[in-house]
């Protein structure tokens, strides 16, 4: 794996900050190194300086930032997590939900479908740092591989086959507002009943993880829920109590 020394890392960070206004220092250096190596291989670039020059002088900087978004996603990914979410949702007649790092939109649309299917009025904010992923999500059109976990009755009820793709029904799309947003800088105060932040923290450094968790806690109502990825957990946060160790669900106390 490519190893980036401090000098080159700082140059990379500064180029991206100046050109697109995004601070990559929240990500772990090993994660950034893997992303750089991936982009260099696309261009068959062997020298790190050559790649930095490419970032400075072309649209590659936008492609690199887009590559930071974690796009491994599908509808009803980890069905047991959504089963648990459905149980918790039964206590609500309406709910405000935030899907952090929503990538191409499968997660927030899954949330919307569950809420609608259970008669819960729901307003969902879905955010990601990758503007291309957000534009894709807004269209609500997905290949068959994205819907492989969708139950047949749900597929028939909330999707329409359009050519070789599945379109999310408009009344489901209307429940979701998509935004390009950097979670490390997001500030809300007590707005959300549920926040999904799955499979993002594992790519962040320790300081950034703490900052993100703090921002999320500030955006949570009392007794609301945070749902993390299955390999993620919260350290030493007095505001959160884990209520499901398997599904990684925390309640704000």
Tab-separated table of C-alpha atoms in Angstrom:
chain	number	residue	atom	x	y	z
A	1	UNK	CA	0.000	0.000	0.000
A	2	UNK	CA	1.134	3.539	-0.741
A	3	UNK	CA	2.616	5.357	2.247
A	4	UNK	CA	2.297	9.148	2.246
A	5	UNK	CA	4.859	11.061	4.272
A	6	UNK	CA	3.905	14.164	6.250
A	7	UNK	CA	5.177	16.659	3.668
A	8	UNK	CA	3.162	15.216	0.792
A	9	UNK	CA	0.113	14.654	2.965
A	10	UNK	CA	0.130	18.321	3.986
A	11	UNK	CA	0.408	19.401	0.348
A	12	UNK	CA	-2.488	17.137	-0.601
A	13	UNK	CA	-4.604	18.469	2.271
A	14	UNK	CA	-3.843	22.096	1.368
A	15	UNK	CA	-4.593	21.632	-2.346
A	16	UNK	CA	-7.996	20.132	-1.605
A	17	UNK	CA	-8.824	22.723	1.033
A	18	UNK	CA	-7.955	25.635	-1.282
A	19	UNK	CA	-9.573	24.241	-4.429
A	20	UNK	CA	-12.827	22.816	-3.081
A	21	UNK	CA	-13.024	23.959	0.544
A	22	UNK	CA	-12.980	20.476	2.084
A	23	UNK	CA	-10.711	19.456	4.955
A	24	UNK	CA	-9.549	15.852	4.551
A	25	UNK	CA	-7.724	15.807	7.884
A	26	UNK	CA	-10.785	14.219	9.520
A	27	UNK	CA	-10.062	10.967	7.648
A	28	UNK	CA	-7.422	8.510	8.811
A	29	UNK	CA	-4.175	8.758	6.851
A	30	UNK	CA	-4.341	5.096	5.865
A	31	UNK	CA	-7.775	5.690	4.314
A	32	UNK	CA	-6.498	8.732	2.392
A	33	UNK	CA	-3.462	6.748	1.213
A	34	UNK	CA	-5.722	4.004	-0.193
A	35	UNK	CA	-7.829	6.576	-2.036
A	36	UNK	CA	-4.751	8.291	-3.484
A	37	UNK	CA	-3.323	4.963	-4.608
A	38	UNK	CA	-6.626	4.064	-6.280
A	39	UNK	CA	-6.751	7.355	-8.210
A	40	UNK	CA	-3.062	7.160	-9.210
A	41	UNK	CA	-3.597	3.664	-10.608
A	42	UNK	CA	-6.432	4.927	-12.806
A	43	UNK	CA	-4.007	7.312	-14.521
A	44	UNK	CA	-1.055	4.919	-14.260
A	45	UNK	CA	0.799	7.600	-12.294
A	46	UNK	CA	3.824	6.337	-10.391
A	47	UNK	CA	5.148	9.549	-8.871
A	48	UNK	CA	3.270	11.239	-6.056
A	49	UNK	CA	4.383	14.710	-7.208
A	50	UNK	CA	2.799	14.079	-10.601
A	51	UNK	CA	-0.501	13.280	-8.948
A	52	UNK	CA	-0.360	16.442	-6.832
A	53	UNK	CA	0.200	18.489	-9.993
A	54	UNK	CA	-2.829	16.802	-11.546
A	55	UNK	CA	-4.908	17.750	-8.504
A	56	UNK	CA	-3.762	21.354	-8.753
A	57	UNK	CA	-4.545	21.809	-12.438
A	58	UNK	CA	-7.593	19.718	-13.350
A	59	UNK	CA	-11.010	18.422	-12.316
A	60	UNK	CA	-9.284	15.428	-10.722
A	61	UNK	CA	-9.653	17.225	-7.392
A	62	UNK	CA	-13.442	16.810	-7.655
A	63	UNK	CA	-13.061	13.151	-8.597
A	64	UNK	CA	-10.786	12.588	-5.613
A	65	UNK	CA	-13.242	14.195	-3.199
A	66	UNK	CA	-16.072	12.128	-4.690
A	67	UNK	CA	-13.921	9.061	-4.050
A	68	UNK	CA	-13.914	9.852	-0.319
A	69	UNK	CA	-17.598	9.022	-0.075
A	70	UNK	CA	-18.281	5.430	0.960
A	71	UNK	CA	-20.556	4.074	-1.767
A	72	UNK	CA	-20.909	0.418	-0.757
A	73	UNK	CA	-24.638	0.440	-0.134
A	74	UNK	CA	-27.944	-1.159	-1.056
A	75	UNK	CA	-31.578	-1.134	0.024
A	76	UNK	CA	-32.268	-2.861	3.371
A	77	UNK	CA	-28.554	-3.465	3.979
A	78	UNK	CA	-28.283	-5.393	7.283
A	79	UNK	CA	-32.007	-6.295	7.448
A	80	UNK	CA	-31.837	-7.044	11.184
A	81	UNK	CA	-30.882	-3.421	11.843
A	82	UNK	CA	-33.918	-2.187	9.946
A	83	UNK	CA	-36.124	-4.720	11.754
A	84	UNK	CA	-34.972	-3.194	15.040
A	85	UNK	CA	-35.514	0.308	13.681
A	86	UNK	CA	-39.066	-0.660	12.716
A	87	UNK	CA	-39.720	-1.818	16.291
A	88	UNK	CA	-38.491	1.496	17.697
A	89	UNK	CA	-40.471	3.478	15.134
A	90	UNK	CA	-43.754	1.970	16.371
A	91	UNK	CA	-43.713	4.419	19.261
A	92	UNK	CA	-43.963	7.388	16.895
A	93	UNK	CA	-46.792	8.953	14.891
A	94	UNK	CA	-44.261	11.231	13.177
A	95	UNK	CA	-40.472	11.372	13.184
A	96	UNK	CA	-37.577	13.496	11.973
A	97	UNK	CA	-34.633	11.409	10.741
A	98	UNK	CA	-31.128	12.163	9.463
A	99	UNK	CA	-29.169	9.763	7.257
A	100	UNK	CA	-25.527	10.866	7.549
A	101	UNK	CA	-23.219	9.806	4.714
A	102	UNK	CA	-26.179	8.654	2.641
A	103	UNK	CA	-24.044	7.967	-0.480
A	104	UNK	CA	-26.343	7.139	-3.416
A	105	UNK	CA	-29.536	7.216	-1.364
A	106	UNK	CA	-30.475	3.606	-0.702
A	107	UNK	CA	-30.447	4.037	3.081
A	108	UNK	CA	-32.736	7.097	3.364
A	109	UNK	CA	-35.178	5.625	0.848
A	110	UNK	CA	-35.216	2.396	2.873
A	111	UNK	CA	-36.010	4.436	5.981
A	112	UNK	CA	-38.792	6.263	4.127
A	113	UNK	CA	-40.315	2.998	2.875
A	114	UNK	CA	-40.336	1.485	6.374
A	115	UNK	CA	-41.937	4.610	7.838
A	116	UNK	CA	-44.574	4.817	5.117
A	117	UNK	CA	-45.348	1.120	5.298
A	118	UNK	CA	-45.934	1.452	9.045
A	119	UNK	CA	-48.055	4.595	8.873
A	120	UNK	CA	-45.485	6.946	10.402
A	121	UNK	CA	-45.262	10.459	8.981
A	122	UNK	CA	-41.592	10.996	8.388
A	123	UNK	CA	-39.295	13.818	7.286
A	124	UNK	CA	-35.815	12.631	6.326
A	125	UNK	CA	-32.646	14.637	5.791
A	126	UNK	CA	-30.027	12.733	3.771
A	127	UNK	CA	-26.540	14.211	3.500
A	128	UNK	CA	-23.222	13.325	1.930
A	129	UNK	CA	-19.994	15.119	1.082
A	130	UNK	CA	-20.133	13.757	-2.491
A	131	UNK	CA	-22.267	16.017	-4.703
A	132	UNK	CA	-22.304	13.444	-7.525
A	133	UNK	CA	-23.734	10.826	-5.173
A	134	UNK	CA	-26.395	13.288	-4.018
A	135	UNK	CA	-27.445	14.063	-7.594
A	136	UNK	CA	-27.654	10.335	-8.318
A	137	UNK	CA	-29.752	9.773	-5.195
A	138	UNK	CA	-32.225	12.496	-6.113
A	139	UNK	CA	-33.108	10.629	-9.307
A	140	UNK	CA	-34.184	7.542	-7.358
A	141	UNK	CA	-33.234	5.108	-10.141
A	142	UNK	CA	-31.349	1.935	-9.187
A	143	UNK	CA	-29.949	-1.219	-10.820
A	144	UNK	CA	-31.183	-4.642	-9.785
A	145	UNK	CA	-28.128	-5.292	-7.575
A	146	UNK	CA	-29.195	-2.425	-5.302
A	147	UNK	CA	-32.628	-3.912	-4.603
A	148	UNK	CA	-31.640	-7.550	-4.034
A	149	UNK	CA	-32.569	-7.363	-0.317
A	150	UNK	CA	-35.935	-5.688	-0.909
A	151	UNK	CA	-38.874	-7.992	-0.024
A	152	UNK	CA	-41.039	-8.765	-3.057
A	153	UNK	CA	-44.159	-7.131	-1.624
A	154	UNK	CA	-42.209	-3.948	-0.830
A	155	UNK	CA	-40.655	-3.948	-4.302
A	156	UNK	CA	-44.078	-4.179	-5.947
A	157	UNK	CA	-45.526	-1.505	-3.670
A	158	UNK	CA	-42.832	1.165	-3.716
A	159	UNK	CA	-40.844	0.691	-6.948
A	160	UNK	CA	-41.586	0.820	-10.662
A	161	UNK	CA	-39.494	-1.070	-13.202
A	162	UNK	CA	-38.269	1.456	-15.782
A	163	UNK	CA	-36.229	-0.224	-18.502
A	164	UNK	CA	-33.491	-2.094	-16.670
A	165	UNK	CA	-33.728	0.036	-13.511
A	166	UNK	CA	-36.054	0.347	-10.559
A	167	UNK	CA	-37.559	3.768	-9.819
A	168	UNK	CA	-38.482	4.745	-6.275
A	169	UNK	CA	-42.095	5.894	-6.141
A	170	UNK	CA	-42.553	9.684	-6.024
A	171	UNK	CA	-44.413	9.724	-2.701
A	172	UNK	CA	-41.392	7.983	-1.131
A	173	UNK	CA	-38.933	10.376	-2.802
A	174	UNK	CA	-40.919	13.327	-1.472
A	175	UNK	CA	-40.166	12.223	2.095
A	176	UNK	CA	-36.413	12.718	1.627
A	177	UNK	CA	-34.447	15.970	1.331
A	178	UNK	CA	-30.912	15.504	-0.006
A	179	UNK	CA	-28.071	17.891	0.848
A	180	UNK	CA	-24.344	18.113	0.174
A	181	UNK	CA	-23.012	18.473	3.707
A	182	UNK	CA	-19.782	17.867	5.630
A	183	UNK	CA	-20.695	16.101	8.875
A	184	UNK	CA	-17.535	17.367	10.587
A	185	UNK	CA	-18.899	20.920	10.265
A	186	UNK	CA	-22.636	20.308	10.638
A	187	UNK	CA	-24.300	21.993	13.581
A	188	UNK	CA	-27.895	21.262	14.554
A	189	UNK	CA	-29.628	21.561	17.900
A	190	UNK	CA	-32.062	18.911	19.061
A	191	UNK	CA	-33.978	18.277	15.857
A	192	UNK	CA	-33.877	14.550	15.154
A	193	UNK	CA	-35.610	11.469	16.559
A	194	UNK	CA	-33.296	9.037	14.725
A	195	UNK	CA	-29.849	9.542	13.213
A	196	UNK	CA	-28.242	6.900	11.012
A	197	UNK	CA	-24.453	7.212	10.705
A	198	UNK	CA	-23.415	3.789	9.494
A	199	UNK	CA	-19.984	2.704	8.284
A	200	UNK	CA	-18.433	6.159	8.271
A	201	UNK	CA	-16.677	6.522	11.615
A	202	UNK	CA	-14.360	3.591	10.867
A	203	UNK	CA	-12.619	5.782	8.256
A	204	UNK	CA	-12.115	8.755	10.582
A	205	UNK	CA	-9.295	9.570	12.955
A	206	UNK	CA	-9.964	9.590	16.708
A	207	UNK	CA	-10.310	13.365	17.083
A	208	UNK	CA	-12.713	13.599	14.150
A	209	UNK	CA	-14.795	10.712	15.482
A	210	UNK	CA	-15.273	12.565	18.754
A	211	UNK	CA	-16.188	15.778	16.931
A	212	UNK	CA	-18.713	13.974	14.718
A	213	UNK	CA	-20.315	12.198	17.679
A	214	UNK	CA	-20.554	15.517	19.512
A	215	UNK	CA	-22.198	17.164	16.487
A	216	UNK	CA	-24.618	14.258	16.202
A	217	UNK	CA	-25.508	14.399	19.901
A	218	UNK	CA	-26.276	18.101	19.573
A	219	UNK	CA	-28.672	17.260	16.740
A	220	UNK	CA	-30.544	14.607	18.746
A	221	UNK	CA	-33.676	15.145	20.793
A	222	UNK	CA	-33.693	13.707	24.335
A	223	UNK	CA	-34.345	9.944	24.232
A	224	UNK	CA	-33.713	9.814	20.472
A	225	UNK	CA	-31.634	7.140	18.737
A	226	UNK	CA	-28.275	6.917	16.952
A	227	UNK	CA	-27.681	3.912	14.695
A	228	UNK	CA	-24.067	3.103	13.762
A	229	UNK	CA	-22.452	0.504	11.523
A	230	UNK	CA	-21.988	-2.970	12.979
A	231	UNK	CA	-18.226	-2.553	13.431
A	232	UNK	CA	-18.525	0.901	15.012
A	233	UNK	CA	-19.021	2.007	18.601
A	234	UNK	CA	-18.988	5.095	20.803
A	235	UNK	CA	-16.261	5.608	23.416
A	236	UNK	CA	-16.760	7.518	26.650
A	237	UNK	CA	-19.767	9.632	25.693
A	238	UNK	CA	-21.941	10.437	28.694
A	239	UNK	CA	-24.797	11.567	26.441
A	240	UNK	CA	-25.281	8.150	24.792
A	241	UNK	CA	-26.251	4.747	26.146
A	242	UNK	CA	-26.074	1.591	24.012
A	243	UNK	CA	-29.459	-0.171	23.932
A	244	UNK	CA	-28.607	-2.798	21.303
A	245	UNK	CA	-25.032	-4.081	21.069
A	246	UNK	CA	-25.716	-6.169	17.953
A	247	UNK	CA	-27.482	-3.522	15.861
A	248	UNK	CA	-25.270	-0.774	17.393
A	249	UNK	CA	-28.135	1.448	18.490
A	250	UNK	CA	-27.589	4.173	21.085
A	251	UNK	CA	-30.099	6.322	22.957
A	252	UNK	CA	-29.457	9.910	23.996
A	253	UNK	CA	-29.901	10.031	27.766
